GROMACS .gro file of C-alpha atoms in nm:
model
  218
    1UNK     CA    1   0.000   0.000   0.000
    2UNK     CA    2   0.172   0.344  -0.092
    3UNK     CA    3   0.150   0.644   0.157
    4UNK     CA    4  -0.106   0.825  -0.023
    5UNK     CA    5  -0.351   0.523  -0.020
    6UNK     CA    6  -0.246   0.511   0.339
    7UNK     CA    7  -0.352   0.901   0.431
    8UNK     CA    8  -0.643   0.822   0.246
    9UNK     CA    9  -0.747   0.546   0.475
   10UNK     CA   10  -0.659   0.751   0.752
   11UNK     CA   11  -0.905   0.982   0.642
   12UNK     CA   12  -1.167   0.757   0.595
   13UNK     CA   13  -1.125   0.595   0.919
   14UNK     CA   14  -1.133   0.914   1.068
   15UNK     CA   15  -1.471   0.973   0.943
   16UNK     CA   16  -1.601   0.649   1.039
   17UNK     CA   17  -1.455   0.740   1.413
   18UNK     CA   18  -1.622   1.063   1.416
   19UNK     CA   19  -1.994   0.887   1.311
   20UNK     CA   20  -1.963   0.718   1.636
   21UNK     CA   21  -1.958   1.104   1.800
   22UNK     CA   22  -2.195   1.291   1.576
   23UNK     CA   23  -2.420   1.186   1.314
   24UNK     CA   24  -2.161   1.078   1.073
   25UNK     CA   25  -2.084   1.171   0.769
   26UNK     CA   26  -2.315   1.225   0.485
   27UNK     CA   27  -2.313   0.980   0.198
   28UNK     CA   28  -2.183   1.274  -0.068
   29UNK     CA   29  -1.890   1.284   0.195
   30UNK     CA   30  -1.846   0.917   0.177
   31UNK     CA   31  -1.877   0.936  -0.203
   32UNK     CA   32  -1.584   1.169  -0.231
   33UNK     CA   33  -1.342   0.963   0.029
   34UNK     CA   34  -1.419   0.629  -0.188
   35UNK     CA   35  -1.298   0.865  -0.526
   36UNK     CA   36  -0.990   0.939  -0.325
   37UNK     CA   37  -0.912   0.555  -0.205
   38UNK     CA   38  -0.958   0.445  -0.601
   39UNK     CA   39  -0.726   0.694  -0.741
   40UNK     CA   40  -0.498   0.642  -0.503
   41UNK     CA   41  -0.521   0.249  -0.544
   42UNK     CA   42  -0.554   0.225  -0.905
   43UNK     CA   43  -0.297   0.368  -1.200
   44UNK     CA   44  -0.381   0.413  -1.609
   45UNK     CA   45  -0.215   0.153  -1.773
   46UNK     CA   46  -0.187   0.116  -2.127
   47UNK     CA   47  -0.556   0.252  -2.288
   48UNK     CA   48  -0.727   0.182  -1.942
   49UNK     CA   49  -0.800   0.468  -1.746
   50UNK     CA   50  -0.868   0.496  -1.426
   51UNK     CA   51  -1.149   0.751  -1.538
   52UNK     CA   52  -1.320   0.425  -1.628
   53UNK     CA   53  -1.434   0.386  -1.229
   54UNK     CA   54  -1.475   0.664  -1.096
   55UNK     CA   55  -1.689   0.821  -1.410
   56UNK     CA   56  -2.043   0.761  -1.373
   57UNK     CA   57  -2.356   0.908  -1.499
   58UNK     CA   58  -2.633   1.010  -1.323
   59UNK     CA   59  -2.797   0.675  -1.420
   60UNK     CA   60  -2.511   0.488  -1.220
   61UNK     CA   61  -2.505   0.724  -0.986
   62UNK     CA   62  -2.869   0.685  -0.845
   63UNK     CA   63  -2.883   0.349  -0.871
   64UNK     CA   64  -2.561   0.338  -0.628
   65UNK     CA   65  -2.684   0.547  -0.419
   66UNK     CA   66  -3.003   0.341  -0.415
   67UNK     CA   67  -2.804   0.024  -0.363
   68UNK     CA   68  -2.614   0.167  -0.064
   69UNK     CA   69  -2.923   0.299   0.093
   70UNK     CA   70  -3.048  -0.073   0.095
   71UNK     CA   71  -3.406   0.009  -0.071
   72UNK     CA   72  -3.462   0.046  -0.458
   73UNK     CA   73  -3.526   0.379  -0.638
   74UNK     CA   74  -3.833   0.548  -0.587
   75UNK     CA   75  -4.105   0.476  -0.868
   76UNK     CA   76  -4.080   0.856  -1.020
   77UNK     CA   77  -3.722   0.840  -1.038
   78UNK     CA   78  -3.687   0.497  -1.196
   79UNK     CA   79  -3.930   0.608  -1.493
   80UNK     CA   80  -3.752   0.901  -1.524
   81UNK     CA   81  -3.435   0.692  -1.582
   82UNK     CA   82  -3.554   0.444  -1.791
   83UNK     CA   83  -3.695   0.718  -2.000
   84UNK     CA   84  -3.385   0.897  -2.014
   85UNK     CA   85  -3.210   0.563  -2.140
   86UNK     CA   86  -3.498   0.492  -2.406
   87UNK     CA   87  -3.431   0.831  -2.556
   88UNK     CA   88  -3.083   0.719  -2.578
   89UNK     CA   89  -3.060   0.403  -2.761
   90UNK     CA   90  -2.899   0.401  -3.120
   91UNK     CA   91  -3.171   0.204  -3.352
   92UNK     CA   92  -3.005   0.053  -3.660
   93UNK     CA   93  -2.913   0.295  -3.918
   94UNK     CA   94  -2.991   0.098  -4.182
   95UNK     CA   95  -3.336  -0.035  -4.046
   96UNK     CA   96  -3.175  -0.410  -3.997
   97UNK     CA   97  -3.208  -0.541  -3.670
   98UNK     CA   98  -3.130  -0.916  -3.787
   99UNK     CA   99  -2.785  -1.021  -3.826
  100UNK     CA  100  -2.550  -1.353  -3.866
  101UNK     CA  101  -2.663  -1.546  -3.547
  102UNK     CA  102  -2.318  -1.756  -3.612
  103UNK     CA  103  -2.090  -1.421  -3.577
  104UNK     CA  104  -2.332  -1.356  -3.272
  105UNK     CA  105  -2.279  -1.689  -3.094
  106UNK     CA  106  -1.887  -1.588  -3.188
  107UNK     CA  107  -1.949  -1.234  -2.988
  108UNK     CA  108  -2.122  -1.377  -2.737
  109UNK     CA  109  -1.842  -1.640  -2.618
  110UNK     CA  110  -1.605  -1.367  -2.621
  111UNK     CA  111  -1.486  -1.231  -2.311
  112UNK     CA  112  -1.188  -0.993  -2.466
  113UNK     CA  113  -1.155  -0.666  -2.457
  114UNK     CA  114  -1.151  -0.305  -2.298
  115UNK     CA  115  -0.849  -0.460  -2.045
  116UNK     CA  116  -0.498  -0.318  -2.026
  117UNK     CA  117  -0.373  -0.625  -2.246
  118UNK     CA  118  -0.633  -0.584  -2.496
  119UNK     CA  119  -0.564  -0.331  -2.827
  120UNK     CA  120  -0.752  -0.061  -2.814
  121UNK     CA  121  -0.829  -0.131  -3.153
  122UNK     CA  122  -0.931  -0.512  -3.059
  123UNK     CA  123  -1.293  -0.580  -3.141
  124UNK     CA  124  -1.446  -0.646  -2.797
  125UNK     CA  125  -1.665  -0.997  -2.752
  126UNK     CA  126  -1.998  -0.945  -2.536
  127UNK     CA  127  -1.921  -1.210  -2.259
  128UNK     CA  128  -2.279  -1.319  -2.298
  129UNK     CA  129  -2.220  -1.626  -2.141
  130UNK     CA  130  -2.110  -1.540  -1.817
  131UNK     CA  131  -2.417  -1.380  -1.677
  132UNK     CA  132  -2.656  -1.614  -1.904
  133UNK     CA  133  -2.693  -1.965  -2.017
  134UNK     CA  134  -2.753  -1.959  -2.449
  135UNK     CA  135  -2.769  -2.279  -2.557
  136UNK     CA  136  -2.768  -2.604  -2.462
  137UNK     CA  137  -2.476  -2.710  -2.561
  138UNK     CA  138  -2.314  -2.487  -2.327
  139UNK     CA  139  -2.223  -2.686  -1.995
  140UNK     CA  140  -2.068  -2.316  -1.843
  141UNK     CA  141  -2.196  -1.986  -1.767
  142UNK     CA  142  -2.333  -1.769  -1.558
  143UNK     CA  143  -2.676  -1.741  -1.358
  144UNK     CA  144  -2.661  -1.328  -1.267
  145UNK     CA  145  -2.883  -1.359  -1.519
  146UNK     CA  146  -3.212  -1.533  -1.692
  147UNK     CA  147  -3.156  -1.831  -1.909
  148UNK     CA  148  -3.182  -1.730  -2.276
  149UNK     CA  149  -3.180  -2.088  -2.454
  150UNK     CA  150  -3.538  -2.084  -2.659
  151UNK     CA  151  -3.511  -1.694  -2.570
  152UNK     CA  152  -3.719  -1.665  -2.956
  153UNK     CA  153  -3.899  -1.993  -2.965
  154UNK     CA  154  -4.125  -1.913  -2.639
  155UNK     CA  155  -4.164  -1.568  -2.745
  156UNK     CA  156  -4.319  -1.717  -3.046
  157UNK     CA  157  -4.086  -1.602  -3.300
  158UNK     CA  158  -4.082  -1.778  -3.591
  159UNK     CA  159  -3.981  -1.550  -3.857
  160UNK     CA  160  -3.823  -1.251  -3.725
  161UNK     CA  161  -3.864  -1.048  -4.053
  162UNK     CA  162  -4.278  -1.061  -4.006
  163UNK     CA  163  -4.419  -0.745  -3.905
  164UNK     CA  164  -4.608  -0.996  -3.583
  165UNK     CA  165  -4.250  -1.019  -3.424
  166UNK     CA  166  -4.152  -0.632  -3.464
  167UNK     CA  167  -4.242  -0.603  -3.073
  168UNK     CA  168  -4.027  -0.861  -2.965
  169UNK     CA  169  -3.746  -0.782  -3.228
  170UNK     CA  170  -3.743  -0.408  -3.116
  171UNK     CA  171  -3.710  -0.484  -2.816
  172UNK     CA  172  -3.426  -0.726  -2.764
  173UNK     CA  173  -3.229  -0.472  -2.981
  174UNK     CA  174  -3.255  -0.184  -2.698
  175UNK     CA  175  -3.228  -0.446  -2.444
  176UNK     CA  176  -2.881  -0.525  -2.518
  177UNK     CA  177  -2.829  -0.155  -2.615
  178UNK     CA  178  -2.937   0.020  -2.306
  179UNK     CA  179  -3.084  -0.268  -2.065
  180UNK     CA  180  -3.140   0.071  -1.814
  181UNK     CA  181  -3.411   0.184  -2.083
  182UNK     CA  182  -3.632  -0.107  -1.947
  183UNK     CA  183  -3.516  -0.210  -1.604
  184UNK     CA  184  -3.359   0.148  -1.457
  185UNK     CA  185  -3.098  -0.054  -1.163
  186UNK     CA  186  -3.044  -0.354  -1.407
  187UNK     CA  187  -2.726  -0.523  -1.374
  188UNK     CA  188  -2.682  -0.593  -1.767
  189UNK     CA  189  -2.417  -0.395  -1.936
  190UNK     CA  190  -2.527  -0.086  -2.195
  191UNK     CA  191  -2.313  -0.292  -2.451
  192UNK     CA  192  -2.429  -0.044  -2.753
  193UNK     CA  193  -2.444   0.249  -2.505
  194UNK     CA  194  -2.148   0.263  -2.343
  195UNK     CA  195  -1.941   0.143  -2.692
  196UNK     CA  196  -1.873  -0.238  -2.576
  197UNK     CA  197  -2.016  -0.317  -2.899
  198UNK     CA  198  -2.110  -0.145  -3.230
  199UNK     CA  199  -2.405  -0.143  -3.411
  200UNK     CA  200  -2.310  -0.422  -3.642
  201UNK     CA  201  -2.203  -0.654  -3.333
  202UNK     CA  202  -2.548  -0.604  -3.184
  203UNK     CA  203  -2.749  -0.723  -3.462
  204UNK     CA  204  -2.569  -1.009  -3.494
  205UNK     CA  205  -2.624  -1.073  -3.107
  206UNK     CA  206  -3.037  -1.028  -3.166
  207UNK     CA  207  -3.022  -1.300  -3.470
  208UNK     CA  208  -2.836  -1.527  -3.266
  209UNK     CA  209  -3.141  -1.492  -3.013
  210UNK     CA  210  -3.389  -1.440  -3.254
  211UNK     CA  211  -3.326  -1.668  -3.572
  212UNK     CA  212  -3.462  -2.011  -3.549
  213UNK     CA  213  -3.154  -2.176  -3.688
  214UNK     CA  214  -2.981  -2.035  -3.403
  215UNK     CA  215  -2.895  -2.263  -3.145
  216UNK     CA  216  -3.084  -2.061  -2.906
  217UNK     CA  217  -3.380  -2.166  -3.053
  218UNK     CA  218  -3.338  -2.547  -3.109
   0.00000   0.00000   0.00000
């Protein structure tokens, strides 16, 4: 531990000693002291920045501040989020929201990218699989979140080109743009939003879940 970390935690421990006197101190207070401990902890190497932690938007930031508070957002400001993040999702420029589902199962096996070893110009992979299980095949991954395997199938999506699936086609697309547009606290990365993955990356990801050759869907 370097000295600076060290005043820092000297700092913060003096705070904690002082809520046993007084009525502590507030969480902006708190909020600042963790900034301090991270920078101090934490260098840039290579393209990585230590920006990347201690930026945050006010999405992030209320849903943090929700989390520490041990209750979940208030109903007014959670539809005020998610309808901040709806605005904000990038729809296809050229009206195509079905891709290659075999460059998407490709993407969504891949765990590389945006680490100091990575290029910055790498492509980055979605790391689908370790928050969701895909398809059955697949004897590893993750359970932070829903199983997707027959994600299309028991939406009843049989042909995601007819104007019946447009709902459910539209929807996975911001989904795995800006997951806060539909769930404002939700743990799933804003892949297109926060430029893990480009527009063409994403459509392949949506026909992997959405095209009935897919293994998803078998």
């Amino acid at each position: 531990m370097n000295k600076k970390t060290q005043l820092v935690l000297a700092s913060l421990t003096a705070a904690l000693v002082a809520a046993g006197c007084a009525s502590g101190p507030s969480v902006a207070e708190l909020n600042a002291l963790t900034e301090k401990i991270v920078k101090a902890s934490f260098r840039d190497e290579s393209y990585v920045k230590v920006e990347r932690i201690t930026a945050t938007d006010e999405t992030n930031r209320a849903c943090s501040d929700a989390d520490v508070a041990g209750k979940p957002l208030d109903e007014k400001t959670a539809k005020a989020i998610e309808e901040s993040n709806l605005k904000a999702i990038k729809w296809p420029s050229d009206g195509k929201f079905i891709g290659d589902w075999k460059q998407g199962e490709a993407i969504a096996q891949s765990g590389r990218g945006l680490t100091w070893t990575d290029s910055a110009t790498a492509v980055n992979g979605g790391n689908c699989y370790n928050c969701h299980q895909i398809s059955k095949e697949e004897i590893s991954y993750g359970t932070i979140g829903p199983s997707l395997y027959n994600y299309g199938k028991i939406r009843g999506v049989s042909n995601p080109n007819d104007p019946a699936s447009k709902a459910i086609v539209e929807y996975t697309w911001g989904k795995i743009w800006n997951a806060k547009a539909y769930n404002a606290c939700s743990n799933m990365p804003r892949a297109g939003h926060m430029g893990i993955l480009n527009e063409t990356q994403v459509r392949h990801i949506v026909g992997l879940l959405l095209d009935p050759k897919s293994p998803v869907n078998q």
